[in-house]
Short mmCIF file of C-alpha atoms in Angstrom, two decimals:
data_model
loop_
_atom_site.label_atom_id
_atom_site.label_comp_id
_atom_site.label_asym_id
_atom_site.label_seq_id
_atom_site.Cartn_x
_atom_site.Cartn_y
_atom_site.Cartn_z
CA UNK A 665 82.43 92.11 135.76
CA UNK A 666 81.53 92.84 132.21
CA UNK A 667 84.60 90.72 131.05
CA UNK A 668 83.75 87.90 133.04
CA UNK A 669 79.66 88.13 131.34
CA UNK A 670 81.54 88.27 128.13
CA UNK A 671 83.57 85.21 128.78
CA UNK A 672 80.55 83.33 129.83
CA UNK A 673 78.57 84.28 126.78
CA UNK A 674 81.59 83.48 124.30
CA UNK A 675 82.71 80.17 126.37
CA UNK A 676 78.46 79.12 126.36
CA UNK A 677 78.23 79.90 122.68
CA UNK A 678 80.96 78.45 121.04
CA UNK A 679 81.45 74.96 123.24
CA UNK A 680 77.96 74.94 122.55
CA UNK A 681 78.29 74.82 118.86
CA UNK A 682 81.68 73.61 118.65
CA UNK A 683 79.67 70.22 119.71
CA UNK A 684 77.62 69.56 116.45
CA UNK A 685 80.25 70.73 114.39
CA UNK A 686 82.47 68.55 115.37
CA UNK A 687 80.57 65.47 115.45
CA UNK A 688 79.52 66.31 112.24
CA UNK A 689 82.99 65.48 110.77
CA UNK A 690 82.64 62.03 109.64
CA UNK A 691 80.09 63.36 107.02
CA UNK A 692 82.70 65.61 105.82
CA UNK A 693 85.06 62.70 106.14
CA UNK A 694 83.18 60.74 103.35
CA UNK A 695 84.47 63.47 100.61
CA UNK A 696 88.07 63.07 101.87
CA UNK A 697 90.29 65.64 103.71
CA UNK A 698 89.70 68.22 101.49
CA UNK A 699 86.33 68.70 102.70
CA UNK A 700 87.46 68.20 106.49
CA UNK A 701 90.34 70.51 106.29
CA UNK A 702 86.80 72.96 104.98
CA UNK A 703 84.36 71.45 107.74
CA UNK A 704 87.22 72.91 109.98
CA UNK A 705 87.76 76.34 108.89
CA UNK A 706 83.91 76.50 109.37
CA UNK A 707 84.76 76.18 113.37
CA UNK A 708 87.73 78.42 112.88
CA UNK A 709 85.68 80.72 111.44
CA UNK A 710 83.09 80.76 114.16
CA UNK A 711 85.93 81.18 116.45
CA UNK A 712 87.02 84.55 114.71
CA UNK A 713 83.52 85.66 114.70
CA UNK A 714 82.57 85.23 118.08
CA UNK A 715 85.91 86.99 119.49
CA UNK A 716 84.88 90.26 117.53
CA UNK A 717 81.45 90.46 117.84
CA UNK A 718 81.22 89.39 121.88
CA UNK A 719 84.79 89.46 123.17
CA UNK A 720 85.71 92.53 120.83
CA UNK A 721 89.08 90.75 119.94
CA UNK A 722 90.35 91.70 116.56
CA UNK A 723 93.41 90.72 114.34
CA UNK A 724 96.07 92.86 113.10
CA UNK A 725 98.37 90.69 110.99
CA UNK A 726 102.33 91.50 109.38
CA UNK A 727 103.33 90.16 107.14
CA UNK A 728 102.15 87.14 104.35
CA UNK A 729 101.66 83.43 104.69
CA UNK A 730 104.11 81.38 102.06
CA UNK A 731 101.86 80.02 99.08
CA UNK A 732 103.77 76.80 99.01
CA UNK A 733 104.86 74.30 101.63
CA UNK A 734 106.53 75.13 104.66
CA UNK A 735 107.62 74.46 107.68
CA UNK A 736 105.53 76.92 110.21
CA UNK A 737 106.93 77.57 113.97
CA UNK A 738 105.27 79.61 116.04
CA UNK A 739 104.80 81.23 119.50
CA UNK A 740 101.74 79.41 121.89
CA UNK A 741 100.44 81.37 124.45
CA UNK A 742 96.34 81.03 124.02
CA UNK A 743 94.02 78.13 122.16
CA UNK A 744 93.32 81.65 120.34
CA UNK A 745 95.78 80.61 117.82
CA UNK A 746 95.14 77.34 117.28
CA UNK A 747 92.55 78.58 115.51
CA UNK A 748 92.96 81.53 114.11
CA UNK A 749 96.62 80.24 112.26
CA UNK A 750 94.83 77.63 110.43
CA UNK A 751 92.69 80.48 108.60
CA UNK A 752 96.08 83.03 108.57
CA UNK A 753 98.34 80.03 107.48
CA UNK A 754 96.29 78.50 104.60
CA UNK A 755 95.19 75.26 106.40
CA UNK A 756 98.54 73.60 108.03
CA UNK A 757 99.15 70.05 109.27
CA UNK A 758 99.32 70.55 112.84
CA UNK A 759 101.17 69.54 115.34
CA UNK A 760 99.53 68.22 118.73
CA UNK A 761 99.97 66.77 121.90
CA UNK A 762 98.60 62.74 122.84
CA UNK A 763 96.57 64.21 125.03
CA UNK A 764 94.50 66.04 122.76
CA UNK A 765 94.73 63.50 120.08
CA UNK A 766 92.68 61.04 122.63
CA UNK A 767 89.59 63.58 123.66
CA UNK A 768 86.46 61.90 122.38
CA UNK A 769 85.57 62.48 119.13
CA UNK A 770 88.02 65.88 118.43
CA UNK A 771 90.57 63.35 118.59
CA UNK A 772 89.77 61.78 115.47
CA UNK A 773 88.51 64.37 113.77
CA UNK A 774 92.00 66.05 113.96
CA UNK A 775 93.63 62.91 113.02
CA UNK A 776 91.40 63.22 109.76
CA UNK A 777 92.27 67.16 109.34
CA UNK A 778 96.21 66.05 109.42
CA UNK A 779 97.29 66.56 112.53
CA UNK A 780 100.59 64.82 113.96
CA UNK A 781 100.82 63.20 117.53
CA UNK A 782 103.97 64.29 119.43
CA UNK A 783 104.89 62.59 122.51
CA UNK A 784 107.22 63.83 124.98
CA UNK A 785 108.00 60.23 126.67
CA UNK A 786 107.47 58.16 123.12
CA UNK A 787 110.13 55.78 122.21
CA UNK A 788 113.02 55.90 119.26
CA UNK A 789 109.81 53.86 117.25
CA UNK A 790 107.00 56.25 117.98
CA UNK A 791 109.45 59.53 117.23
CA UNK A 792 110.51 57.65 113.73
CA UNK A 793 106.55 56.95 113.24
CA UNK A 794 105.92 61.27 113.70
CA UNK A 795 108.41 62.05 111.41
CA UNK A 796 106.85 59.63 108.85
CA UNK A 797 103.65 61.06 109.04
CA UNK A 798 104.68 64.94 108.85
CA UNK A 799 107.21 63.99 105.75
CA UNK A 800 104.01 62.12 104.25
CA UNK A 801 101.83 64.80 104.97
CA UNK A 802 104.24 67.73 103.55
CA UNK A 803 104.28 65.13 100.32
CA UNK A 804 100.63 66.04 99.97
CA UNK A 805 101.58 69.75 99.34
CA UNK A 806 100.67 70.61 103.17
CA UNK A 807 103.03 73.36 105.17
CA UNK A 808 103.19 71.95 109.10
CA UNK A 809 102.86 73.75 112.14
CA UNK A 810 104.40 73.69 115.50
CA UNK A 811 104.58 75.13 118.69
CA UNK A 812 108.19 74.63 119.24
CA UNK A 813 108.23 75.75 122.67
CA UNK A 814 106.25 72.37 123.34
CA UNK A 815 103.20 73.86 125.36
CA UNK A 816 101.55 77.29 126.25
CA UNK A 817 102.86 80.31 127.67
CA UNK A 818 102.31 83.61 129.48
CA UNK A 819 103.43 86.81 127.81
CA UNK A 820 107.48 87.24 128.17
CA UNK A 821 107.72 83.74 128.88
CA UNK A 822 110.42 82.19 126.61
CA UNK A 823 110.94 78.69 127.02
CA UNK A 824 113.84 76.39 125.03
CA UNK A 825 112.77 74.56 121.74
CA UNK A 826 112.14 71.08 122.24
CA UNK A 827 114.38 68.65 120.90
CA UNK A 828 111.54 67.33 118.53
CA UNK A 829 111.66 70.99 116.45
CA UNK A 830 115.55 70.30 115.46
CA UNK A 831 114.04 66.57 114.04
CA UNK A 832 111.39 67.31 112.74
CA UNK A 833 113.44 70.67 110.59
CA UNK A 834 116.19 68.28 109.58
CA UNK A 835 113.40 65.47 108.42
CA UNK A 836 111.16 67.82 106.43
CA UNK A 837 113.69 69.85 104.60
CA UNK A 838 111.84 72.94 104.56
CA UNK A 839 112.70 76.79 104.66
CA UNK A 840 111.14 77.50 108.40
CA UNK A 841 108.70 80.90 108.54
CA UNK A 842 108.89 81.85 112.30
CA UNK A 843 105.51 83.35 114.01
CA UNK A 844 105.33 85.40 116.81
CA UNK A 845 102.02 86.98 118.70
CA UNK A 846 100.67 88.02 121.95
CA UNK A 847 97.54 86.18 122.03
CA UNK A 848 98.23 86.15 126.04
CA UNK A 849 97.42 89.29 126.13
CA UNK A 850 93.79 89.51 125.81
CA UNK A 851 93.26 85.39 126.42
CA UNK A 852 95.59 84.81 129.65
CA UNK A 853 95.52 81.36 130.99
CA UNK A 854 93.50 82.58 134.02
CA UNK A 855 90.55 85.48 134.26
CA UNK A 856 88.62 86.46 132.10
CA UNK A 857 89.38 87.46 128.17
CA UNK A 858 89.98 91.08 127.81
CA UNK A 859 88.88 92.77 124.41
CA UNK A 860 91.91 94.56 122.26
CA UNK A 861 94.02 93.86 118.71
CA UNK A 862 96.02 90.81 118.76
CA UNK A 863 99.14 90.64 116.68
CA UNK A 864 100.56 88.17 114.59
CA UNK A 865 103.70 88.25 112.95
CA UNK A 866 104.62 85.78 109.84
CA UNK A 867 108.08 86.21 109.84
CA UNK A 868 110.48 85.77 106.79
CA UNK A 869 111.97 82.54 105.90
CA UNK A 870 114.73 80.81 107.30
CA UNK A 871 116.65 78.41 104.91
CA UNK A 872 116.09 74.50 105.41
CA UNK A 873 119.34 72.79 106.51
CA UNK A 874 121.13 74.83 108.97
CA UNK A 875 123.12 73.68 111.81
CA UNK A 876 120.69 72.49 114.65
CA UNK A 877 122.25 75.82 117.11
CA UNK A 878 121.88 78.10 114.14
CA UNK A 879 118.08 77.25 112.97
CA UNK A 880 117.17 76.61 117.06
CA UNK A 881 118.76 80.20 117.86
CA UNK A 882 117.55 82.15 114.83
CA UNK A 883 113.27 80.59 115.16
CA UNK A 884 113.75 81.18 119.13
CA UNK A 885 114.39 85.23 118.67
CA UNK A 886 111.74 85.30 115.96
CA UNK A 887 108.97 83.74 117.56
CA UNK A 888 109.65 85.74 120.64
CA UNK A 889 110.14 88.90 118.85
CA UNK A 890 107.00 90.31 120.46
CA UNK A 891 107.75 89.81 124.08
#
């Protein structure tokens, strides 16, 4: 019972805010993405707080986020993350599913932040268009991140790569930094959130330009190296 109150309270609280500070974005907006990529580690931020101080959720984190541009893959099994990795990861171009990109409002706010819209069923033209906009958006000096499982999971779960990880690796011509975590664990997809010390794992790099088995098999073990 006291989990559930403390899922109410955190769910109440940060929806709650989540709503001004996220129509609040095309202020931020004005002063370019810069200042939105900031307006949204404000939220992440929140986020963070609000799991310690009323879900007692902490962080443990091994090893060290790249300081230059890279090409982030990592384990989904919680909206936890989508957070928190944006803090952890230095601010990443994300990438998302349509669906999300076409929610009122957060849609456009996280086309401003840099995100990129993935689409399962898009055509040859709309998969050439996503790989434009994560090559332009790695020009910039931005790392990107993606779930290359394609969706969320529950702990031991281990999914194949989508096909749109190999394209996306070849495209870019990045080094790939694997991450793995068990977010499920305390944030399952059903019940309530249970408080403990997530771990996150920033794995070491993996060379840009391997064979599609190779860099598939190699960022499948490491993201699931916590399972």
């Amino acid at each position: 019972m006291i989990a559930w109150v403390r899922t109410w309270v955190f769910n109440l609280i940060f929806y709650g805010l989540s709503v001004p500070i996220v129509a609040s974005v095309p202020v931020s907006a004005l002063f370019g993405r810069a200042a939105v990529i900031r307006h949204a580690h404000v939220w992440a931020r929140l986020h963070r707080f609000l799991n310690r101080v009323i879900l007692g959720i902490t962080v443990r984190v091994e090893g060290i986020a790249a300081d230059h541009p890279v090409f982030y893959a990592a384990k989904h099994q919680a909206m936890f993350e989508t957070l928190e990795l944006q803090l952890l990861l230095h601010g990443p171009a994300m990438v998302i599913k349509r669906e999300l990109s076409k929610l009122p409002m957060w849609g456009w706010a996280a086309y401003r932040y840099g995100s990129i819209v993935a689409d399962r069923e898009a055509s040859a033209a709309a998969l050439r268009s996503m790989m434009r906009e994560a090559k332009a958006l790695a020009g910039e000096g931005r790392s990107i991140l993606i779930y290359p499982e394609g969706t969320r999971v529950r702990p031991g779960e281990r999914p194949p790569l989508q096909a749109g990880f190999a394209g996306l690796y070849r495209t870019l011509g990045l080094p790939v930094v694997p991450v793995a975590l068990d977010t499920g664990e305390v944030w399952p997809r059903s019940g309530p959130k249970r408080p403990g010390v997530v771990t996150i794992r920033i794995g070491d790099e993996i060379p840009a330009r391997l064979s599609r088995d190779e860099i598939e098999t190699r960022v499948h073990a490491a993201i699931n190296a916590l399972d």
